[in-house]
XYZ file of C-alpha atoms in Angstrom:
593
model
C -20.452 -61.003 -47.266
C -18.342 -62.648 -44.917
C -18.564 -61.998 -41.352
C -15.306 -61.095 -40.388
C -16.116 -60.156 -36.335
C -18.791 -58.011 -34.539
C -18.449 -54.601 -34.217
C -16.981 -53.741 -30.577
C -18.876 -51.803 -28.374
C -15.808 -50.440 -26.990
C -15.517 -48.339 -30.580
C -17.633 -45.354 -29.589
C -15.746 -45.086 -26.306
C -12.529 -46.523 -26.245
C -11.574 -48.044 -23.213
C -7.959 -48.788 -24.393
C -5.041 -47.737 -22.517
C -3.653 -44.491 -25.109
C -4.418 -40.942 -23.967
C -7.866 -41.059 -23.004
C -9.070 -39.681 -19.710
C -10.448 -41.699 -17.503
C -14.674 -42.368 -18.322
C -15.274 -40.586 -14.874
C -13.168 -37.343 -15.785
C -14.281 -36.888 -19.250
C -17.032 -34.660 -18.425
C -15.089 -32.560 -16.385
C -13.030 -32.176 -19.174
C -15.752 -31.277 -21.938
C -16.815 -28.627 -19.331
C -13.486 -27.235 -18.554
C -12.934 -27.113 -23.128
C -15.858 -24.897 -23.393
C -13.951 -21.758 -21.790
C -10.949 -22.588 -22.927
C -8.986 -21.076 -26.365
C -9.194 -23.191 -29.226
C -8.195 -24.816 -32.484
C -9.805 -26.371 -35.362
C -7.696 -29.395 -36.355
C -7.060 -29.908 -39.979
C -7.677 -33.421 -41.722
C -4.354 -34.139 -41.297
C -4.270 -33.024 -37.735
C -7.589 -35.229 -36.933
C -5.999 -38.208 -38.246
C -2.471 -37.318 -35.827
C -4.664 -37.061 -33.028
C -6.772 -39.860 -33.352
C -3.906 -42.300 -33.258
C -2.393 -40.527 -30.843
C -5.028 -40.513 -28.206
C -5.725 -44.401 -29.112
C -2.390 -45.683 -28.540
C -1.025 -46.113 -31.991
C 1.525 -43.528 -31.619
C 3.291 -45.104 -28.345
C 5.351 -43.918 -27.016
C 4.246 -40.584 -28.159
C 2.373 -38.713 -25.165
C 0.996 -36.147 -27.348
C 2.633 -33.270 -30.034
C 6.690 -33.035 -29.801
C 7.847 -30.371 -28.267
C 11.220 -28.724 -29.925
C 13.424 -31.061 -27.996
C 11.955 -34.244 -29.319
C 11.190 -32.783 -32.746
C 14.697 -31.971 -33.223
C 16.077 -35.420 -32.306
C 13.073 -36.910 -34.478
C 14.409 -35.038 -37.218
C 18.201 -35.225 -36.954
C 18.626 -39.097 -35.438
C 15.056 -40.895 -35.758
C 14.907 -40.862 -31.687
C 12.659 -39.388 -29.228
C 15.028 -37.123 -26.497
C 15.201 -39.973 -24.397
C 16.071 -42.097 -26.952
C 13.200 -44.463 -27.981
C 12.763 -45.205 -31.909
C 10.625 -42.532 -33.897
C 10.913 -41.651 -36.878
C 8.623 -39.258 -38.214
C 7.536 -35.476 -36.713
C 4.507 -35.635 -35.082
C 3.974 -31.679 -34.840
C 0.189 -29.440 -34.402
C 1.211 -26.672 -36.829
C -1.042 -23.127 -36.519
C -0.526 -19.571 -37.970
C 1.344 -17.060 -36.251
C -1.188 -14.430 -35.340
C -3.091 -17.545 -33.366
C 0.016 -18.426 -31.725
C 0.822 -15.148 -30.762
C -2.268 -15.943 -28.110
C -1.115 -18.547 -26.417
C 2.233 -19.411 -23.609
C 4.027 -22.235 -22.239
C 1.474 -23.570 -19.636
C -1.543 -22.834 -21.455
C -4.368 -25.586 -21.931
C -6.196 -25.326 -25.518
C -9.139 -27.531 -26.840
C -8.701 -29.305 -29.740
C -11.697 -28.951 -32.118
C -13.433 -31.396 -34.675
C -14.721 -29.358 -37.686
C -17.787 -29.580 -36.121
C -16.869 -28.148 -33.065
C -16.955 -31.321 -30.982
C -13.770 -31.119 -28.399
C -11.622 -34.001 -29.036
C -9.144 -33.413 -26.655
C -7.157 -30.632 -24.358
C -3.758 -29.103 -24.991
C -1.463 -29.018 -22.248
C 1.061 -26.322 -24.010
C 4.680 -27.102 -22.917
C 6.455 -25.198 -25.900
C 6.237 -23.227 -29.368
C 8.328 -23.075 -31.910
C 9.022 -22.204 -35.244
C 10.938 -24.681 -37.355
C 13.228 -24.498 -40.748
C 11.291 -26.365 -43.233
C 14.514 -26.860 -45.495
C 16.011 -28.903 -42.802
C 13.024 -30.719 -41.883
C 12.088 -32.046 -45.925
C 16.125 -32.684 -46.045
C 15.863 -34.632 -42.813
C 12.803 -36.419 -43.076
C 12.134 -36.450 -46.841
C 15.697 -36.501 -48.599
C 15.334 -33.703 -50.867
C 13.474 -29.886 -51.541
C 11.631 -30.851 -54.311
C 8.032 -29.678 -53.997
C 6.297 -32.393 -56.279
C 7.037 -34.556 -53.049
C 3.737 -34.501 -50.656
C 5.658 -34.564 -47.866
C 7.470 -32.049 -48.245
C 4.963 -29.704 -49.855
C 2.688 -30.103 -46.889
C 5.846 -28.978 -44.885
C 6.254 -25.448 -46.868
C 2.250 -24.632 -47.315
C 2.013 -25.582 -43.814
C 1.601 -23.123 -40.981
C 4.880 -21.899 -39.308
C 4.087 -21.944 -35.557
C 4.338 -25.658 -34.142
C 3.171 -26.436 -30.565
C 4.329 -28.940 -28.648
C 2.207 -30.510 -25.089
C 0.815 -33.550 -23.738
C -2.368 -34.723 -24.832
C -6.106 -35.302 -22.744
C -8.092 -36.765 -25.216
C -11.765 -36.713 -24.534
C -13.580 -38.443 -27.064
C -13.176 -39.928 -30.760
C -13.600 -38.453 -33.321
C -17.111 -38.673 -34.827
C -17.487 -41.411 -37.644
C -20.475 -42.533 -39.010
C -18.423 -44.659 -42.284
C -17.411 -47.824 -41.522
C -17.196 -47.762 -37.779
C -17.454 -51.472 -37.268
C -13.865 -51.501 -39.103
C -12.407 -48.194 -37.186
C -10.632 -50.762 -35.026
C -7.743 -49.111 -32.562
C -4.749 -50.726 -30.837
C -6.860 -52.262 -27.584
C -9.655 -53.977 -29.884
C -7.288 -55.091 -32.466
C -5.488 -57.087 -29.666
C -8.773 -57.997 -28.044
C -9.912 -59.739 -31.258
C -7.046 -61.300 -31.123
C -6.876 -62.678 -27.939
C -10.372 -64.102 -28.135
C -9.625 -65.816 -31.889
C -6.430 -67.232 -30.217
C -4.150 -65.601 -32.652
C -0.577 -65.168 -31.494
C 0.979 -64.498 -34.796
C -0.119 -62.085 -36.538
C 0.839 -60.136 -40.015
C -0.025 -56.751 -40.944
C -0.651 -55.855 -44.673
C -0.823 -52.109 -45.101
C -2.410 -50.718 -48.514
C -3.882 -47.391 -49.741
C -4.978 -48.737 -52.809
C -7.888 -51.115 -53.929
C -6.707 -55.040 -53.804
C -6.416 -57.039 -57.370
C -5.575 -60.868 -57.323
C -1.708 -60.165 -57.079
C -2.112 -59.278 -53.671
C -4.519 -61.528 -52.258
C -1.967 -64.278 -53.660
C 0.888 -61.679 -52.152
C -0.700 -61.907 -48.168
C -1.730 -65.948 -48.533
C 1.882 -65.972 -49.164
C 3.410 -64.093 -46.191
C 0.939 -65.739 -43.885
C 1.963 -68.916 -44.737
C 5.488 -67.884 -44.603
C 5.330 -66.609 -41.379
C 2.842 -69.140 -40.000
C 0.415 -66.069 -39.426
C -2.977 -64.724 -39.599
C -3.607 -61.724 -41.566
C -4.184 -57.889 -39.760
C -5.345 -56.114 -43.560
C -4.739 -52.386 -42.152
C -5.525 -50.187 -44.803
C -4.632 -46.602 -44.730
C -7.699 -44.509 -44.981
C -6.676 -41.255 -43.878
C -4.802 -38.549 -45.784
C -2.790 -40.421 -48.715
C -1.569 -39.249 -51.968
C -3.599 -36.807 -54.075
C -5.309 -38.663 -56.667
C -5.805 -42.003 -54.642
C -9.014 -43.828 -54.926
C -11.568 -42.255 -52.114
C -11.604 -44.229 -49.101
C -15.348 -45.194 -49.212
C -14.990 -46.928 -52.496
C -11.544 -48.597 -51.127
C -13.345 -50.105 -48.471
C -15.830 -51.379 -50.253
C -13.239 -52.858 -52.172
C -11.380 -54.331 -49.317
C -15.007 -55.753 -47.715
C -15.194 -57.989 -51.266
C -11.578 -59.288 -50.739
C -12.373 -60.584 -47.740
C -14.600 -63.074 -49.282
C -11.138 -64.930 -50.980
C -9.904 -65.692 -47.367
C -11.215 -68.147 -44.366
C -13.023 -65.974 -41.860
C -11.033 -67.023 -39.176
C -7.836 -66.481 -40.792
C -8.070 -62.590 -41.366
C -9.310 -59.252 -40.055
C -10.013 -56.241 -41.128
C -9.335 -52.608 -39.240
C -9.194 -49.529 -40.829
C -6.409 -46.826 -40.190
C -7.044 -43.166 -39.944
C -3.591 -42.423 -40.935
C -2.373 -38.709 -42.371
C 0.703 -40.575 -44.840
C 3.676 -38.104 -45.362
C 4.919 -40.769 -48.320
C 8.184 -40.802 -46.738
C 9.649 -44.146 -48.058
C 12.233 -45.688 -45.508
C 11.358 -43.410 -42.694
C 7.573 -43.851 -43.245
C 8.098 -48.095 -43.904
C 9.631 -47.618 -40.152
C 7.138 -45.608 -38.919
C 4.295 -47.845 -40.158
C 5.986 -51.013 -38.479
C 5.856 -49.306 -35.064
C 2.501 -48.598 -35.448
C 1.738 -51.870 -36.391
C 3.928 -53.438 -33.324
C 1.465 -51.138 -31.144
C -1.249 -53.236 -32.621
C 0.252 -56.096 -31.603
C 1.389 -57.480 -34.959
C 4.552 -59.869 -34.879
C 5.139 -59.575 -38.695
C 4.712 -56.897 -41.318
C 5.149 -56.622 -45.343
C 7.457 -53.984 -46.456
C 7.210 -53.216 -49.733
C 9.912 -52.335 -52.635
C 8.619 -48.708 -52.715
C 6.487 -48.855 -49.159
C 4.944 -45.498 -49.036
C 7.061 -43.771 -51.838
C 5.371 -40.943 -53.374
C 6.865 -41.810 -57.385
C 9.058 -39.950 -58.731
C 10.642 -36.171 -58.788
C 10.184 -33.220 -60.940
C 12.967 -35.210 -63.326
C 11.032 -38.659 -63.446
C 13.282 -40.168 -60.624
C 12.067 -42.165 -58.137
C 12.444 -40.412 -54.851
C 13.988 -43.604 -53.123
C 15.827 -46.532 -53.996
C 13.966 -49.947 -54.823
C 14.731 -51.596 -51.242
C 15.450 -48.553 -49.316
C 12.220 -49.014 -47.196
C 13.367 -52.810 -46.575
C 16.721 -52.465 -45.532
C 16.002 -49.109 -43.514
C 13.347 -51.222 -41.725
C 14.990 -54.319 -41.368
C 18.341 -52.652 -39.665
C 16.164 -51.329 -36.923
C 14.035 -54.759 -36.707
C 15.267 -55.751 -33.210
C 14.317 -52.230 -31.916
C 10.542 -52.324 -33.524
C 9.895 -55.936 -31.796
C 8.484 -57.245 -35.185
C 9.337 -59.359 -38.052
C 9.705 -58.193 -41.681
C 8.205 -60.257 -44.351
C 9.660 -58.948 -48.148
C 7.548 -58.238 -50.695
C 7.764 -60.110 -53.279
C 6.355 -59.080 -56.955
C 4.139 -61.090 -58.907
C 2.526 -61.605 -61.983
C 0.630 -63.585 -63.909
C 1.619 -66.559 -65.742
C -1.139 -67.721 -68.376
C 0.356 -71.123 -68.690
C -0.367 -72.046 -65.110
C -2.935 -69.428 -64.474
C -1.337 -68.788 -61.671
C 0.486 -65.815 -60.219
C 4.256 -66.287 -59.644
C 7.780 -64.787 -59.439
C 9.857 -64.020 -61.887
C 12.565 -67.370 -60.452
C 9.073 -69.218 -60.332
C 8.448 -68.919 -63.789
C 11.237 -70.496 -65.407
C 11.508 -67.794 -67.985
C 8.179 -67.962 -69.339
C 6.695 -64.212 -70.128
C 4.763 -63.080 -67.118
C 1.577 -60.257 -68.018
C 1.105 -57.378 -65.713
C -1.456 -54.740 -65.725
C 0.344 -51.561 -64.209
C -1.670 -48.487 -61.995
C -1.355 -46.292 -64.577
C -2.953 -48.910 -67.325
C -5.800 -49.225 -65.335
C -6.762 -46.140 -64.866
C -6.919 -45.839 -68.485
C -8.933 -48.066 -69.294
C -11.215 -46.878 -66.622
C -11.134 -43.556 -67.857
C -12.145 -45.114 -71.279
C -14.638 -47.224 -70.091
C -12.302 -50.203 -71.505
C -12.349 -54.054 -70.144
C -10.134 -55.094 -67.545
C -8.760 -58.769 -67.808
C -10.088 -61.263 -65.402
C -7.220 -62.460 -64.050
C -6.396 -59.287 -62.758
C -8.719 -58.343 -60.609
C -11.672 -59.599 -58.959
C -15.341 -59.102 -60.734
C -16.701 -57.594 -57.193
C -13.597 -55.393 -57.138
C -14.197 -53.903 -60.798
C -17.666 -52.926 -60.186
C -17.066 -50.722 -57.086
C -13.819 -48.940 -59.032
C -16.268 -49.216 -62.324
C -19.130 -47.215 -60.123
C -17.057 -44.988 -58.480
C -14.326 -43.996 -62.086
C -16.630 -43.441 -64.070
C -15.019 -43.103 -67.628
C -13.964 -39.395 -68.379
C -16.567 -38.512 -71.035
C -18.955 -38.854 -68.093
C -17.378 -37.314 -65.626
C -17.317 -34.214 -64.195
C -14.110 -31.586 -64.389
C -13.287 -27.964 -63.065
C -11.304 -25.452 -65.494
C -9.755 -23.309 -63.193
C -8.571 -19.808 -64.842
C -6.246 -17.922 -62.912
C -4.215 -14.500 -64.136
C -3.882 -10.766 -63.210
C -6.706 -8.639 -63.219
C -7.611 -7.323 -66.631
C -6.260 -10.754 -68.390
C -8.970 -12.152 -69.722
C -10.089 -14.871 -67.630
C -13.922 -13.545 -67.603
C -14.338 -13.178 -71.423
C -12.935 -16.950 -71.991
C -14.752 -18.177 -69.203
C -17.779 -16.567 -70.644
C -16.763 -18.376 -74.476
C -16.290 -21.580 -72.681
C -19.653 -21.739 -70.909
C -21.453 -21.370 -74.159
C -19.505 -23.787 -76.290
C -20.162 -26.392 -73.154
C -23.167 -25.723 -72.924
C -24.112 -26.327 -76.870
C -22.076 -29.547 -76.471
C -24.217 -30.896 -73.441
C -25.143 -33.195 -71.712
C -23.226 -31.642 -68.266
C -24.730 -29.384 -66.569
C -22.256 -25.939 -66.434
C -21.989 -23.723 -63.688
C -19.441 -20.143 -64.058
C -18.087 -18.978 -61.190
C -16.656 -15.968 -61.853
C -14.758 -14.003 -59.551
C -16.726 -10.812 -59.272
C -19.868 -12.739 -59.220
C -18.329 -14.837 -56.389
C -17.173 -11.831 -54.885
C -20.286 -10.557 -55.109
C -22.807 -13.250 -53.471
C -20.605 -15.620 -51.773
C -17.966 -13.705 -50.603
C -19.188 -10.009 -49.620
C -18.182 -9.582 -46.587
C -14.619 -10.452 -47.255
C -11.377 -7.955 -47.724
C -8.574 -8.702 -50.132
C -5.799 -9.435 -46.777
C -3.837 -12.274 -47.956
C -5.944 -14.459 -45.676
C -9.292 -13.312 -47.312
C -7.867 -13.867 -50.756
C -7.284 -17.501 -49.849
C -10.649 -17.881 -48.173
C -12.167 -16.527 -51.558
C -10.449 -18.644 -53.305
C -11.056 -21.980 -50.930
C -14.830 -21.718 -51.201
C -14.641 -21.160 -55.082
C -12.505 -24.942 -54.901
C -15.040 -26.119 -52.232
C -17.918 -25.223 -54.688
C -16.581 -26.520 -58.203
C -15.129 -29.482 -55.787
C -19.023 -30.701 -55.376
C -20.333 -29.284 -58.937
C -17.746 -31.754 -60.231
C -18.397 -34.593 -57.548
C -22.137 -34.125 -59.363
C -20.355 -35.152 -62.844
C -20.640 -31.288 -63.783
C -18.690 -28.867 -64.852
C -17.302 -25.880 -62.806
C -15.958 -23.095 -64.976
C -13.654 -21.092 -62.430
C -12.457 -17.564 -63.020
C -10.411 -15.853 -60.068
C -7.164 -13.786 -59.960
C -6.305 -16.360 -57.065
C -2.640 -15.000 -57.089
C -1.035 -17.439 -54.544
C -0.055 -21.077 -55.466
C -0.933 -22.657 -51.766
C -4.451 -21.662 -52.170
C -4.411 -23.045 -55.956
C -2.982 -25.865 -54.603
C -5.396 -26.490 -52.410
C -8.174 -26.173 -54.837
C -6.270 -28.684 -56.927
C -6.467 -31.330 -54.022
C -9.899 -30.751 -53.322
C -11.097 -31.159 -56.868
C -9.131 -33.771 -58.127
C -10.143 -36.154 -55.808
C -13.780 -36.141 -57.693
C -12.483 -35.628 -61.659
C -10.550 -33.457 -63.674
C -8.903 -30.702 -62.969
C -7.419 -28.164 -65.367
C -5.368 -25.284 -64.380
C -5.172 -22.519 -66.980
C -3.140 -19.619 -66.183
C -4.036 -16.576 -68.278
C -0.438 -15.132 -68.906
C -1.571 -11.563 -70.467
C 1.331 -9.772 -69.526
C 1.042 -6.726 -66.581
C 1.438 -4.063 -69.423
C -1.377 -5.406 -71.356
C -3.900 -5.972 -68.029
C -2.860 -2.076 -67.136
C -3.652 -0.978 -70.481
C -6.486 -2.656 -70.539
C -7.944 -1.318 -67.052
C -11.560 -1.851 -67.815
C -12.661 -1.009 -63.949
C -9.617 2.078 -63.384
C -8.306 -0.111 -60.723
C -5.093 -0.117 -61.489
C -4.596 3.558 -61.797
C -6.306 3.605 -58.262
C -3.631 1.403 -57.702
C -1.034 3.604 -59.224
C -2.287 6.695 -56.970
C -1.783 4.788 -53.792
C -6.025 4.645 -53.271
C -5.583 1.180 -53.430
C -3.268 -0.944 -51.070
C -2.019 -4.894 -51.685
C -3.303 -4.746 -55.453
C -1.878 -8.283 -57.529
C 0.655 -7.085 -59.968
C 1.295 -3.519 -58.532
C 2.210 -3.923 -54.691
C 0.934 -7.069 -53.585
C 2.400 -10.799 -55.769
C 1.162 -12.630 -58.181
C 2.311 -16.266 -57.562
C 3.012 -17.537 -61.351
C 1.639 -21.184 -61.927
C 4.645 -23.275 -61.860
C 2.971 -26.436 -63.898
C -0.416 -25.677 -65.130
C -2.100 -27.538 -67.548
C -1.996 -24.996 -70.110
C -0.686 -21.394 -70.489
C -2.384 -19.169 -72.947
C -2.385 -15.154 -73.772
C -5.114 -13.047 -74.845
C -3.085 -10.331 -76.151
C -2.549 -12.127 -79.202
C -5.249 -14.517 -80.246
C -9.032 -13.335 -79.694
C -11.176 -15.695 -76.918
C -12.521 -17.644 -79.368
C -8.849 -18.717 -79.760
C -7.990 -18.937 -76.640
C -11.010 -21.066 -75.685
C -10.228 -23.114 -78.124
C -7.026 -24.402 -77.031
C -8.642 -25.217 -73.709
C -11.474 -27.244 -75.708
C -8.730 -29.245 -77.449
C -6.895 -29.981 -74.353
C -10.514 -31.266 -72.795
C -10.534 -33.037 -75.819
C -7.430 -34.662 -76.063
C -7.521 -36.076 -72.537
C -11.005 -37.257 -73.130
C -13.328 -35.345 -71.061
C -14.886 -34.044 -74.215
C -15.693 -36.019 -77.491
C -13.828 -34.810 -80.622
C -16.127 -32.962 -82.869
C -16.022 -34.499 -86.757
C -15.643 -31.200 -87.786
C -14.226 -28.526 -85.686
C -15.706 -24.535 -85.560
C -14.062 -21.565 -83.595
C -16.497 -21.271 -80.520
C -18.893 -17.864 -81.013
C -18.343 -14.665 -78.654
C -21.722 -14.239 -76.734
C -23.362 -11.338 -77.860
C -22.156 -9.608 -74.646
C -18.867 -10.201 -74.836
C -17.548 -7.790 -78.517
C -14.540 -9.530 -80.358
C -11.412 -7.705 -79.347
C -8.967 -7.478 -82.272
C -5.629 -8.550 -82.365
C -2.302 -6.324 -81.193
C -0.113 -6.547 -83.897
């Protein structure tokens, strides 16, 4: 591998200008945090910090207050009127809020406890998330990241200037963790004055190592590759295997004529605004050129199979404001392959000649099928790390996640499920059911709306590592509201399948039903907040499947689920297909007619 600079010893305890409090004051600091009130930042919130403390955020001082969030939002411009584009907001529930005033100071908190930083409060406020996803987004529509992290979000938002104390902990990669001061440091001692900034969340192929030699030569550049690893889209590759990726790019360039630093960035996806937001990060970095993309940071399309923004929104969004940024756009331009030349050219460069392309979606397909991958595409180095890490979807692992009122039926196909998968083999299958999870992982939790979710987060956090393992996680909670599914969703999906199934036994059925008498308890008022009588039941807007059980028997209804596993090829078709068996435990109910 290429040795593409030392690691800094200035990465453990940044010395950069940015937030950071003078070495001398920082233990101070740590010792003043302990006895303060605090708050456990959120991945997202982490990654907002972290560039915020190290400079990459400049001008930004620490979280808006309402002032500077509501120019942000309405006109792209901080109060006193410097270029920002995107809401840089620390978000918290109300009841935590409700603890804290103007003037307070409130430790910011790694998961692990470790006190990144102090809160000098200066404001609170609760803003209207329809105007904000208008605003910022261009449109409501909740299959948008952005804007769904805007409505499951909490309501409060507090605004103050930052003290940041100390990183936060890495142990991945930190050679490449590279902030604003060290990125200009290696700089200054290769002698680079130009430099252009290639930003990516996804693994590189050969179309875009010929895509950078190009804008470095057109710019008369070296190359800044600034991947995102962060918060991105659900879905993406994991970071760890994206690096890997990038680190066996590296070998197709001179050493001296690229670098590689890795970006702890929390993406919103927000097309123009975000293509502007990333080039001001970039300028922080000292970049004099950056590659905007057709779709930079668009999130694909709406609920109606629309993009979300226009082809060159992002470019001509970015390049009206270029004189403000201080950098240099350089287009993107698209490529493809051309087998006469074996080459990768335009579409002008061509001459008319049919170009091949391999899109996203047809390569994860033929990952998922364990098919080849044409060598001109990609990189040999590349396609093992992606090959290692996606595996193909009869090996891996998947979570069937049943959600419906009480007294649905979610147990009893659960319990049909986990024998046929077992009989097919070879995963291992684990049922977490939500009495049984109730019972021995979450005892000493209520049924308040925040308990509910809590239940339901460590059920996802659970079949989120039995399917990481390449098992299979057979999940059967009422888990009535559709942020905490959602969540689940996230968690899962970013180690295999995930497939929700909402159990759609209507209410008249479950009550009739009422195997435990709960919801006549319910009905008499012993009960308070029961799903389906006085507390919601948040119906799954697009889950993978809907079925009843008030008109097939489980062996039906586990069926369908078997032949959607099937279908998308996370089981192998049986020659010859049987209705799975009722355990002995579980009697056949008969059909309503």
């Amino acid at each position: 591998m290429t040795a593409i600079f030392q690691p800094a010893p200035s990465t453990a305890t940044p010395s950069a200008p940015g937030l950071y409090a003078p070495p001398d004051a920082r233990d101070a600091l740590r010792g003043e945090a302990r006895s303060l009130p605090s708050w456990t930042l959120t991945p997202r919130q982490l990654c907002d910090l972290e560039l915020l403390s190290n400079g990459a955020f400049a001008p930004l001082e620490g979280f808006l207050d309402s002032a500077d969030y509501r120019s942000v939002i309405e006109d792209m411009r901080l109060a006193d009127g410097a270029l920002w584009p995107m809401p840089i907001t620390l978000d918290v529930p109300v009841d935590v809020a409700a603890e804290w005033v103007p003037g307070d100071r409130i430790a910011l908190r790694h998961p692990e406890g470790v006190a990144l930083a102090i809160l000098e409060l200066s404001d609170l406020f609760e803003p209207d998330p329809a105007r904000e996803a208008l605003a910022v987004f261009g449109t409501l529509d909740r299959s948008h990241p952005g804007v769904d992290a805007i409505f499951t979000g909490h309501p409060v938002r507090l605004g103050g200037r930052v003290q940041a104390i100390e990183p936060s902990p890495h142990r991945a990669f930190a050679d490449r963790r590279l902030g604003p001061a060290e990125v200009r440091d290696l700089a200054h001692q290769r002698g680079w004055e130009r430099i252009v900034a290639f930003q990516t969340r996804n693994p590189l192929h050969r179309a875009h190592v010929e895509l950078i030699r190009r804008a470095a030569r057109r710019a008369d550049a070296q190359i800044l590759l600034h991947p995102v690893i962060g918060v991105t889209k659900p879905g993406d590759v994991d970071a760890a295997t994206r690096v890997r990726c990038y680190e066996a790019v590296l070998e197709q360039f001179d050493a001296d004529q690229i670098a590689l630093a890795l970006l702890p960035l929390a993406m919103r996806m927000g097309g123009p605004r975000e293509a502007l937001w990333h080039a001001l990060i970039r300028r922080n970095f000292g970049c004099t050129h950056f590659i905007v993309g057709r779709d930079h940071a668009g999130p694909g399309t709406d609920a109606d199979g629309l993009p979300f923004y226009g082809p060159y929104a992002a470019q001509e969004l970015v390049r009206k404001h270029q004189e403000d940024i201080g950098l240099e756009i350089v287009d993107f331009e698209e490529l493809a392959y051309d087998p006469k030349t074996d080459a990768y050219l335009t579409a002008a460069e061509s001459e008319g000649r049919p170009l091949e392309r391999l899109s996203g979606t047809e390569l994860r397909r033929r990952l998922d099928r364990g098919d080849d991958v044409p060598t001109w595409f990609s990189f040999p180095a590349v396609l093992d790390e992606l090959r290692r890490r996606h595996r193909p979807r009869a090996r891996r692992g998947f979570t069937v996640f049943l959600t419906g009122l009480s007294g649905a039926g979610k147990s009893t196909v659960a319990h049909v499920l986990l024998e046929e998968l077992e009989r097919r083999g070879p995963r291992s299958v684990t049922l977490l059911d939500g009495d049984l999870v109730r019972q021995h992982l979450s005892s000493e939790l209520g049924f308040s709306r925040e308990h509910r979710d809590l239940n339901v987060t460590r059920i996802g956090f659970v079949a989120s590592e039995i399917t990481k393992a390449g098992g299979i996680a057979l999940c059967a909670p009422i888990a009535p509201y559709a942020a905490a599914r959602a969540e689940v969703r996230r968690a899962v999906e970013s180690h295999g399948g995930f497939f929700e199934v909402h159990v759609a036994t209507p209410l008249e059925v479950c009550e009739g039903r009422d195997p435990k008498g709960l919801y006549a308890r319910a009905r008499a008022g012993e009960i308070r907040g029961f799903t389906g009588i006085d507390d919601p039941y948040e119906v799954p807007e697009t889950p993978e499947l809907h079925i009843q059980t008030h008109d097939r028997s489980p062996a039906e209804s586990a069926a369908v689920i078997l032949e959607r596993l099937e279908s998308d090829g996370y089981l192998p078709r049986l020659e010859t297909r049987r209705s799975p068996k009722l355990p002995p435990s579980l009697p056949r109910r008969p059909k309503t007619q």
